[in-house]
């Protein structure tokens, strides 16, 4: 068992084929994003290797890459630790997210079609059920899928690439506030769907901006463990 433990069933199975170091990296990153590995947690190579069923070398390589990308802190003579995001880091990223998502909402409203609206409705229903079931992991994943669908409807490759760069960190910041946001987040999603379906670009921007700002505010006022 890892030093701080992992909830039962949270260790992902490594998908094959593909370079082992890449699969280990993806597995560890997913554990960090979902906070199965919590900010500040000590990461012991041998324990991680044992849980993933691999040798220590690909784990070491993955930790070095995660350190380069800011997910892990490697401390001399102490080892590896999950990065603890500062309030400033979160604020900067969530502010950028607001800009990207607002533009995506505008473009989605300009080009919305029945298929896209149906997909958003389905995801919204799934998210609402996840909230009712208190399934935080599903709520977070569905929230990400909803925003990704809006981004896809925007049909702007550059915008999508930029959003993709921040998506995983958005999930990381959203996970600890998903329960606090609860059903209100999905009420806001319903309002966004309505604006997009009506091709109301200005309204879509206003709703999306308010929606993402609510998440940013909730993160900064979240209940700390």
mmCIF file of C-alpha atoms in Angstrom, residues 23 34 45 59 62 67 71 77 85 90 93 112 131 154 156 160 169-170 177 200:
data_model
loop_
_atom_site.group_PDB
_atom_site.id
_atom_site.type_symbol
_atom_site.label_atom_id
_atom_site.label_comp_id
_atom_site.label_asym_id
_atom_site.label_seq_id
_atom_site.Cartn_x
_atom_site.Cartn_y
_atom_site.Cartn_z
ATOM 1 C CA UNK A 23 1.672 4.203 -20.145
ATOM 2 C CA UNK A 34 -8.321 12.695 -9.964
ATOM 3 C CA UNK A 45 9.096 4.699 -6.648
ATOM 4 C CA UNK A 59 8.251 5.015 -12.828
ATOM 5 C CA UNK A 62 7.521 9.192 -15.542
ATOM 6 C CA UNK A 67 8.323 17.122 -12.613
ATOM 7 C CA UNK A 71 2.738 17.940 -11.667
ATOM 8 C CA UNK A 77 17.468 14.089 -0.580
ATOM 9 C CA UNK A 85 -0.752 24.242 -6.570
ATOM 10 C CA UNK A 90 -4.922 28.193 -9.973
ATOM 11 C CA UNK A 93 -5.024 29.014 -15.210
ATOM 12 C CA UNK A 112 -24.812 25.128 -33.448
ATOM 13 C CA UNK A 131 -24.664 14.804 -8.827
ATOM 14 C CA UNK A 154 -16.718 25.897 -32.019
ATOM 15 C CA UNK A 156 -11.617 26.231 -34.234
ATOM 16 C CA UNK A 160 -9.172 23.530 -29.267
ATOM 17 C CA UNK A 169 -5.267 21.087 -14.978
ATOM 18 C CA UNK A 170 -8.842 22.322 -15.084
ATOM 19 C CA UNK A 177 -14.978 21.735 -5.720
ATOM 20 C CA UNK A 200 -27.420 33.854 -29.190
#
